[in-house]
Amino acid sequence: MTQAYDPQPYDAPAHGRQDTPAPDARDPHGPHGPHDPHDPHDPHDPHDAYDVIAMGRIGVDLYPLRTGVPLARVDVFGKFLGGSAANVAVAAARLGRRTALVTRTGADAFGDYLHEALRDFGVDDRWVSPVPAYPTPVTFCEIFPPDDFPLWFYRRPKAPDLEIHRDELDLAAIRAARILWITGTGLCAEPSRDATLAALAHRDRAGTTVFDLDWRPMFWDDPEAARPHYRRALAHATVAVGNVAECEIATGESEPEAAARALLAAGVELAVVKKGPDGVLALHRDGTRADVPPVPVDVVNGLGAGDAFGGALCHGLLAGWDPERIVRYANAAGAIVAARLACSSAMPYPDEVEQVLAGGPVPPSPTPPPEVVPGTGTPLGRGTPPGAGASSGTGTRPGTATPPSATAVRPGAPAAVPGEPS
């Protein structure tokens, strides 16, 4: 379940563009400058470009530190960087890829936190700019393992990440990037829709362009209104990835095989259809096929698994692996995050993914698991939230901690690898 509420915390402008200085005009040493003002890399040089540029949603996740509790009764929350595009950039960075994010935040304390968190995760934030008129989005959830994680989005009166304008895009860097990752949410409103389609058109299928179908019904007035915009994006993408419901919005097909073939017919080279507990289907235009089962895992929170899958998908595409190897790797990455509380700070490192692929247990979370309500059959064990604050859980390699399986609800439950990202 997902809901969007309108708390109306600020006075929204009735119309017009929300201007901020162009990214190059911002102080590179200030709070909204690039990740590293002395970075020697040239993002416009195809030989020195980003591995991944992600474009789309960002926000602050406020997640309960107690599982099995309705939101009305939660009294302790952890603060994390969130948003699907941001999480995918973090996931790819954790796997050693050079990543950057194109998005916007509010000009507020939460916006400052997101810049700090991105830098700590190693994601370049030079194209993350503030929108003074709108607050940074916040997302709450409930955690009822293994498969019930309701979400509440606070993105009103409008989310800053929907205020991306085409004339603010660094189109040369976008074209030079080895992978461009765009999302369906970026198509739900102007000017973000125009900017997203402009980025796709300028890239003109150079390199690999991944369209994360990312269907969020509360961001659209009508599914039928989304379909023509999805079709336009698919015509410029080389890879499409989504769950069955998202594929149905994009193609009108809900059966996985038919949906994959419809995505290929729409123009992509590789279609990746996430089938929930039935695993993942990948179908390439050249006829290569991979139908991969999920990785069994004790689920703690399935919300970030899809984003971990996305970052690992990028990693495999960049490595030139075949579809089956890519999907198996991405499944393992998603399973690890499903066994942890957070999204961004739970993203795995390469050795952790390899451990799971080799049949080993899911590695311990960087911090202890959340407290669980008495009577749910799981022990208490409240810990410091991963990613709480700008540096917690992000600057160093995870150490030892209580394994997520210590709070498992159902041993061997399939990972929510295709789970909805935050």
XYZ file of N, CA and C in Angstrom, residues 181-353:
519
model
N 20.379 6.311 -16.077
C 19.249 5.645 -15.414
C 18.147 6.682 -15.222
N 16.978 6.447 -15.823
C 15.841 7.361 -15.643
C 14.651 6.555 -15.129
N 13.651 7.267 -14.579
C 12.548 6.587 -13.911
C 11.189 7.061 -14.401
N 10.193 6.210 -14.193
C 8.831 6.565 -14.548
C 8.299 7.737 -13.751
N 8.702 7.855 -12.492
C 8.240 8.987 -11.688
C 8.670 10.307 -12.305
N 9.827 10.337 -12.944
C 10.290 11.559 -13.583
C 9.408 12.025 -14.725
N 8.519 11.145 -15.192
C 7.612 11.489 -16.291
C 6.251 11.979 -15.804
N 6.021 12.005 -14.493
C 4.652 12.218 -13.998
C 4.232 13.675 -13.974
N 5.174 14.614 -14.094
C 4.812 16.032 -14.025
C 5.859 16.859 -14.749
N 5.440 18.040 -15.192
C 6.372 18.999 -15.772
C 6.971 19.860 -14.653
N 8.189 20.368 -14.852
C 9.035 20.260 -16.044
C 9.905 18.994 -16.076
N 9.802 18.149 -15.047
C 10.632 16.947 -14.999
C 10.423 16.061 -16.221
N 9.179 15.942 -16.671
C 8.905 15.094 -17.839
C 9.665 15.586 -19.063
N 9.581 16.889 -19.327
C 10.264 17.452 -20.480
C 11.777 17.266 -20.349
N 12.315 17.471 -19.142
C 13.752 17.314 -18.937
C 14.192 15.865 -19.134
N 13.397 14.928 -18.621
C 13.736 13.511 -18.765
C 13.748 13.098 -20.232
N 12.719 13.501 -20.972
C 12.646 13.151 -22.392
C 13.739 13.867 -23.196
N 14.098 15.088 -22.781
C 15.185 15.797 -23.459
C 16.518 15.077 -23.243
N 16.746 14.594 -22.025
C 17.971 13.842 -21.746
C 18.025 12.584 -22.605
N 16.897 11.884 -22.705
C 16.849 10.674 -23.509
C 17.103 10.978 -24.985
N 16.472 12.035 -25.481
C 16.626 12.370 -26.898
C 18.059 12.793 -27.207
N 18.666 13.574 -26.326
C 20.034 14.018 -26.567
C 21.004 12.846 -26.512
N 20.746 11.939 -25.609
C 21.621 10.763 -25.500
C 21.508 9.898 -26.744
N 20.284 9.824 -27.304
C 20.064 9.154 -28.582
C 20.610 7.727 -28.567
N 20.316 7.006 -27.450
C 20.681 5.600 -27.286
C 22.191 5.368 -27.274
N 22.965 6.426 -26.964
C 24.409 6.243 -26.796
C 24.656 5.448 -25.519
N 25.604 4.546 -25.542
C 25.866 3.738 -24.361
C 24.645 2.910 -23.977
N 24.441 2.757 -22.685
C 23.299 2.008 -22.164
C 22.360 2.968 -21.449
N 21.109 2.952 -21.808
C 20.098 3.801 -21.180
C 19.045 2.909 -20.547
N 18.942 2.969 -19.227
C 18.017 2.112 -18.485
C 16.795 2.921 -18.079
N 15.624 2.402 -18.427
C 14.353 2.995 -18.015
C 13.772 2.127 -16.903
N 13.835 2.649 -15.677
C 13.194 2.011 -14.529
C 11.721 2.410 -14.564
N 10.837 1.455 -14.818
C 9.430 1.776 -15.045
C 8.777 2.432 -13.824
N 9.182 2.067 -12.606
C 8.928 2.855 -11.396
C 7.525 3.463 -11.360
N 6.510 2.613 -11.420
C 5.126 3.095 -11.431
C 4.651 3.382 -10.016
N 4.251 4.644 -9.767
C 3.697 5.063 -8.484
C 2.333 5.695 -8.757
N 1.251 4.954 -8.538
C -0.067 5.453 -8.952
C -0.462 6.761 -8.292
N 0.016 7.014 -7.052
C -0.383 8.256 -6.384
C 0.235 9.494 -7.014
N 1.193 9.315 -7.913
C 1.813 10.458 -8.574
C 1.147 10.787 -9.912
N 0.159 10.002 -10.301
C -0.514 10.184 -11.584
C -2.018 10.311 -11.366
N -2.682 11.089 -12.221
C -4.136 11.205 -12.149
C -4.830 9.959 -12.697
N -4.185 9.311 -13.681
C -4.835 8.207 -14.375
C -3.757 7.355 -15.053
N -3.828 6.021 -14.923
C -2.839 5.179 -15.618
C -2.786 5.436 -17.114
N -3.929 5.715 -17.709
C -3.948 5.956 -19.152
C -3.137 7.182 -19.520
N -3.058 8.152 -18.599
C -2.264 9.348 -18.871
C -0.772 9.036 -18.893
N -0.361 7.976 -18.197
C 1.058 7.632 -18.126
C 1.545 6.922 -19.382
N 0.690 6.126 -20.003
C 1.148 5.211 -21.062
C 1.833 5.901 -22.232
N 1.312 7.012 -22.764
C 2.023 7.626 -23.905
C 3.409 8.139 -23.535
N 3.575 8.602 -22.305
C 4.889 9.088 -21.880
C 5.855 7.919 -21.686
N 5.352 6.821 -21.168
C 6.178 5.617 -21.048
C 6.614 5.134 -22.429
N 5.715 5.168 -23.392
C 6.071 4.724 -24.744
C 7.177 5.599 -25.336
N 7.089 6.910 -25.111
C 8.125 7.810 -25.632
C 9.480 7.503 -25.002
N 9.483 7.232 -23.709
C 10.741 6.925 -23.027
C 11.313 5.595 -23.510
N 10.451 4.606 -23.687
C 10.924 3.294 -24.141
C 11.584 3.369 -25.517
N 11.129 4.282 -26.348
C 11.700 4.406 -27.686
C 13.158 4.857 -27.653
N 13.570 5.484 -26.533
C 14.953 5.958 -26.405
C 15.799 5.071 -25.511
N 15.191 4.111 -24.807
C 15.917 3.287 -23.842
C 16.479 2.042 -24.503
N 17.561 1.508 -23.933
C 18.103 0.232 -24.398
C 17.774 -0.903 -23.430
N 17.453 -0.560 -22.172
C 17.088 -1.547 -21.152
C 15.863 -1.034 -20.418
N 14.896 -1.917 -20.175
C 13.736 -1.583 -19.344
C 13.660 -2.584 -18.206
N 13.352 -2.087 -17.001
C 13.259 -2.955 -15.837
C 12.057 -2.548 -15.001
N 11.270 -3.547 -14.587
C 10.111 -3.252 -13.760
C 9.435 -4.519 -13.308
N 8.542 -4.389 -12.324
C 7.761 -5.547 -11.902
C 6.565 -5.718 -12.823
N 5.766 -6.717 -12.562
C 4.670 -7.052 -13.474
C 3.673 -5.903 -13.581
N 3.336 -5.294 -12.446
C 2.377 -4.187 -12.471
C 2.923 -3.013 -13.279
N 4.205 -2.724 -13.135
C 4.811 -1.631 -13.887
C 4.865 -1.944 -15.376
N 5.141 -3.193 -15.696
C 5.162 -3.592 -17.105
C 3.778 -3.455 -17.736
N 2.748 -3.724 -16.942
C 1.394 -3.589 -17.488
C 1.082 -2.136 -17.822
N 1.541 -1.198 -16.970
C 1.343 0.219 -17.271
C 2.073 0.587 -18.560
N 3.281 0.084 -18.715
C 4.104 0.453 -19.868
C 3.641 -0.193 -21.165
N 3.133 -1.430 -21.067
C 2.875 -2.198 -22.287
C 1.443 -2.698 -22.431
N 0.666 -2.691 -21.347
C -0.656 -3.291 -21.379
C -0.648 -4.790 -21.158
N 0.524 -5.373 -20.959
C 0.653 -6.824 -20.758
C 1.012 -7.122 -19.303
N 0.336 -8.089 -18.700
C 0.617 -8.441 -17.309
C 1.283 -9.812 -17.169
N 1.221 -10.633 -18.207
C 1.914 -11.920 -18.167
C 3.384 -11.656 -18.444
N 4.319 -12.159 -17.613
C 5.724 -11.762 -17.719
C 6.343 -11.948 -19.098
N 6.138 -13.097 -19.713
C 6.728 -13.341 -21.035
C 6.185 -12.349 -22.058
N 4.873 -12.156 -22.045
C 4.263 -11.218 -22.992
C 4.732 -9.789 -22.717
N 4.874 -9.448 -21.449
C 5.334 -8.107 -21.094
C 6.760 -7.880 -21.589
N 7.628 -8.871 -21.401
C 9.016 -8.740 -21.855
C 9.074 -8.555 -23.367
N 8.284 -9.337 -24.083
C 8.294 -9.216 -25.545
C 7.722 -7.869 -25.990
N 6.748 -7.370 -25.252
C 6.183 -6.060 -25.588
C 7.202 -4.946 -25.345
N 8.014 -5.081 -24.304
C 9.064 -4.093 -24.052
C 10.101 -4.116 -25.166
N 10.456 -5.308 -25.642
C 11.380 -5.406 -26.774
C 10.771 -4.762 -28.021
N 9.494 -5.002 -28.236
C 8.822 -4.422 -29.394
C 8.764 -2.898 -29.299
N 8.762 -2.379 -28.079
C 8.721 -0.921 -27.888
C 10.065 -0.263 -28.148
N 11.148 -1.069 -28.264
C 12.417 -0.499 -28.676
C 13.634 -0.879 -27.863
N 13.459 -1.493 -26.672
C 14.632 -1.783 -25.854
C 15.363 -3.027 -26.359
N 16.615 -3.167 -25.959
C 17.416 -4.344 -26.299
C 17.277 -5.447 -25.251
N 17.065 -5.047 -23.990
C 16.970 -5.998 -22.887
C 15.781 -5.635 -22.015
N 14.894 -6.594 -21.797
C 13.733 -6.411 -20.929
C 13.927 -7.254 -19.680
N 13.776 -6.636 -18.519
C 13.929 -7.324 -17.231
C 12.614 -7.192 -16.479
N 11.949 -8.315 -16.274
C 10.631 -8.337 -15.627
C 10.767 -9.045 -14.283
N 10.489 -8.313 -13.204
C 10.602 -8.871 -11.855
C 9.252 -9.476 -11.457
N 9.295 -10.747 -11.082
C 8.069 -11.523 -10.878
C 7.798 -11.824 -9.408
N 8.352 -11.046 -8.497
C 8.110 -11.274 -7.083
C 8.686 -12.607 -6.631
N 7.904 -13.407 -5.915
C 8.422 -14.683 -5.406
C 8.771 -15.691 -6.493
N 8.408 -15.405 -7.748
C 8.761 -16.301 -8.858
C 10.077 -15.932 -9.519
N 10.760 -14.925 -8.999
C 12.068 -14.578 -9.530
C 12.033 -13.489 -10.579
N 12.961 -13.553 -11.529
C 13.139 -12.502 -12.527
C 13.320 -13.127 -13.911
N 12.652 -12.537 -14.895
C 12.808 -12.934 -16.293
C 13.550 -11.837 -17.033
N 14.605 -12.208 -17.743
C 15.327 -11.268 -18.602
C 15.314 -11.815 -20.026
N 14.936 -10.978 -20.966
C 14.840 -11.383 -22.362
C 15.565 -10.359 -23.222
N 16.552 -10.823 -24.010
C 17.319 -9.936 -24.879
C 16.808 -10.031 -26.311
N 17.005 -8.962 -27.050
C 16.553 -8.936 -28.443
C 17.218 -10.023 -29.280
N 18.422 -10.426 -28.896
C 19.120 -11.454 -29.674
C 18.626 -12.867 -29.365
N 17.602 -12.973 -28.511
C 17.035 -14.268 -28.170
C 17.539 -14.860 -26.872
N 18.577 -14.266 -26.290
C 19.083 -14.752 -25.006
C 18.015 -14.590 -23.935
N 17.892 -15.620 -23.103
C 16.828 -15.623 -22.098
C 17.394 -16.101 -20.764
N 16.955 -15.478 -19.684
C 17.320 -15.920 -18.335
C 16.083 -15.846 -17.462
N 15.764 -16.956 -16.816
C 14.638 -17.007 -15.889
C 15.215 -17.483 -14.552
N 15.436 -16.561 -13.640
C 16.243 -16.814 -12.454
C 15.363 -16.791 -11.205
N 15.437 -17.801 -10.356
C 14.632 -17.825 -9.127
C 15.160 -16.829 -8.107
N 14.347 -16.480 -7.112
C 14.811 -15.556 -6.083
C 15.786 -16.236 -5.132
N 16.479 -15.421 -4.358
C 17.386 -15.922 -3.334
C 16.619 -16.010 -2.018
N 16.534 -17.194 -1.395
C 15.832 -17.297 -0.112
C 16.528 -16.453 0.955
N 15.729 -15.707 1.713
C 16.294 -14.825 2.732
C 15.229 -14.538 3.770
N 15.651 -14.271 5.006
C 14.739 -13.852 6.061
C 14.503 -12.350 5.910
N 13.338 -11.976 5.458
C 13.067 -10.584 5.114
C 12.867 -9.743 6.373
N 13.568 -8.605 6.413
C 13.354 -7.593 7.443
C 12.562 -6.429 6.861
N 13.019 -5.905 5.710
C 12.337 -4.788 5.051
C 12.614 -4.893 3.559
N 11.600 -5.159 2.769
C 11.790 -5.366 1.337
C 11.838 -4.108 0.504
N 11.731 -2.927 1.117
C 11.537 -1.715 0.327
C 12.750 -1.316 -0.513
N 13.956 -1.596 -0.067
C 15.130 -1.174 -0.822
C 15.677 -2.218 -1.767
N 15.055 -3.404 -1.771
C 15.614 -4.498 -2.561
C 15.625 -4.192 -4.054
N 14.574 -3.551 -4.544
C 14.520 -3.226 -5.962
C 15.600 -2.249 -6.390
N 15.956 -1.322 -5.496
C 17.013 -0.363 -5.817
C 18.388 -1.032 -5.799
N 18.596 -1.952 -4.849
C 19.837 -2.720 -4.848
C 19.950 -3.539 -6.124
N 18.834 -4.130 -6.543
C 18.789 -4.860 -7.807
C 19.214 -3.941 -8.955
N 18.687 -2.708 -8.954
C 19.008 -1.774 -10.032
C 20.470 -1.397 -10.079
N 21.058 -1.109 -8.917
C 22.478 -0.774 -8.901
C 23.346 -1.929 -9.358
N 22.961 -3.148 -8.934
C 23.709 -4.335 -9.357
C 23.492 -4.632 -10.835
N 22.301 -4.355 -11.346
C 22.036 -4.491 -12.778
C 22.992 -3.594 -13.569
N 23.143 -2.339 -13.120
C 24.090 -1.438 -13.784
C 25.506 -1.996 -13.731
N 25.891 -2.507 -12.579
C 27.232 -3.064 -12.409
C 27.475 -4.202 -13.403
N 26.515 -5.108 -13.536
C 26.656 -6.224 -14.460
C 26.671 -5.797 -15.915
N 25.834 -4.803 -16.248
C 25.831 -4.296 -17.614
C 27.179 -3.669 -17.962
N 27.732 -2.908 -17.032
C 29.031 -2.280 -17.262
C 30.141 -3.316 -17.396
N 29.986 -4.433 -16.682
C 30.999 -5.494 -16.748
C 30.885 -6.331 -18.017
N 29.789 -6.173 -18.755
C 29.602 -6.933 -19.982
C 29.167 -8.366 -19.767
N 28.550 -8.651 -18.627
C 28.117 -10.016 -18.338
C 26.905 -10.399 -19.184
N 26.654 -11.698 -19.288
C 25.452 -12.166 -19.964
C 24.246 -11.960 -19.038
N 23.011 -11.949 -19.588
C 21.834 -11.640 -18.774
C 21.653 -12.529 -17.547
N 21.937 -13.822 -17.678
C 21.728 -14.690 -16.512
C 22.668 -14.319 -15.376
N 23.924 -14.071 -15.687
C 24.865 -13.693 -14.625
C 24.466 -12.354 -13.998
N 24.033 -11.420 -14.836
C 23.600 -10.115 -14.321
C 22.439 -10.279 -13.349
N 21.428 -11.043 -13.748
C 20.231 -11.179 -12.919
C 20.534 -11.940 -11.634
N 21.367 -12.959 -11.709
C 21.722 -13.683 -10.479
C 22.450 -12.757 -9.502
N 23.339 -11.954 -10.011
C 24.068 -11.013 -9.161
C 23.106 -9.985 -8.561
N 22.216 -9.444 -9.394
C 21.261 -8.442 -8.918
C 20.294 -9.043 -7.898
N 19.857 -10.279 -8.115
C 19.007 -10.962 -7.145
C 19.697 -11.067 -5.786
N 20.982 -11.430 -5.798
C 21.714 -11.562 -4.542
C 21.834 -10.216 -3.832
N 22.105 -9.158 -4.599
C 22.200 -7.827 -4.001
C 20.861 -7.419 -3.382
N 19.773 -7.683 -4.096
C 18.461 -7.354 -3.565
C 18.122 -8.145 -2.315
N 18.511 -9.412 -2.281
C 18.237 -10.256 -1.121
C 18.936 -9.719 0.121
N 20.157 -9.242 -0.050
C 20.899 -8.696 1.090
C 20.164 -7.508 1.691
N 19.704 -6.608 0.835
C 19.015 -5.417 1.338
C 17.662 -5.781 1.947
N 16.982 -6.776 1.386
C 15.709 -7.210 1.966
C 15.896 -7.745 3.386
N 17.088 -8.209 3.703
C 17.373 -8.746 5.035
C 17.864 -7.671 5.995
N 17.834 -6.413 5.577
C 18.287 -5.304 6.411
C 17.182 -4.269 6.544
N 17.338 -3.370 7.504
C 16.288 -2.390 7.783
C 16.238 -1.270 6.753
N 17.382 -0.677 6.472
C 17.412 0.542 5.677
C 17.443 0.233 4.192
N 17.502 1.300 3.380
C 17.663 1.145 1.935
C 19.075 1.555 1.533
N 19.356 2.863 1.556
C 20.645 3.340 1.046
C 21.822 2.759 1.816
N 21.793 2.851 3.141
C 22.945 2.383 3.916
C 23.038 0.869 3.978
N 22.013 0.171 3.494
C 22.032 -1.296 3.461
C 22.608 -1.852 2.167
N 22.903 -0.984 1.199
C 23.383 -1.472 -0.096
C 24.680 -2.264 0.077
N 24.793 -3.418 -0.596
C 25.925 -4.310 -0.335
C 27.186 -3.929 -1.079
N 28.307 -4.430 -0.546
C 29.612 -4.354 -1.194
C 29.824 -5.620 -2.032
N 30.771 -5.587 -2.971
C 30.957 -6.746 -3.857
C 31.210 -8.058 -3.134
N 32.028 -8.034 -2.068
C 32.322 -9.295 -1.392
C 31.091 -9.871 -0.704
N 30.167 -9.004 -0.282
C 28.936 -9.485 0.329
C 28.051 -10.180 -0.703
N 27.974 -9.583 -1.888
C 27.191 -10.213 -2.954
C 27.801 -11.555 -3.335
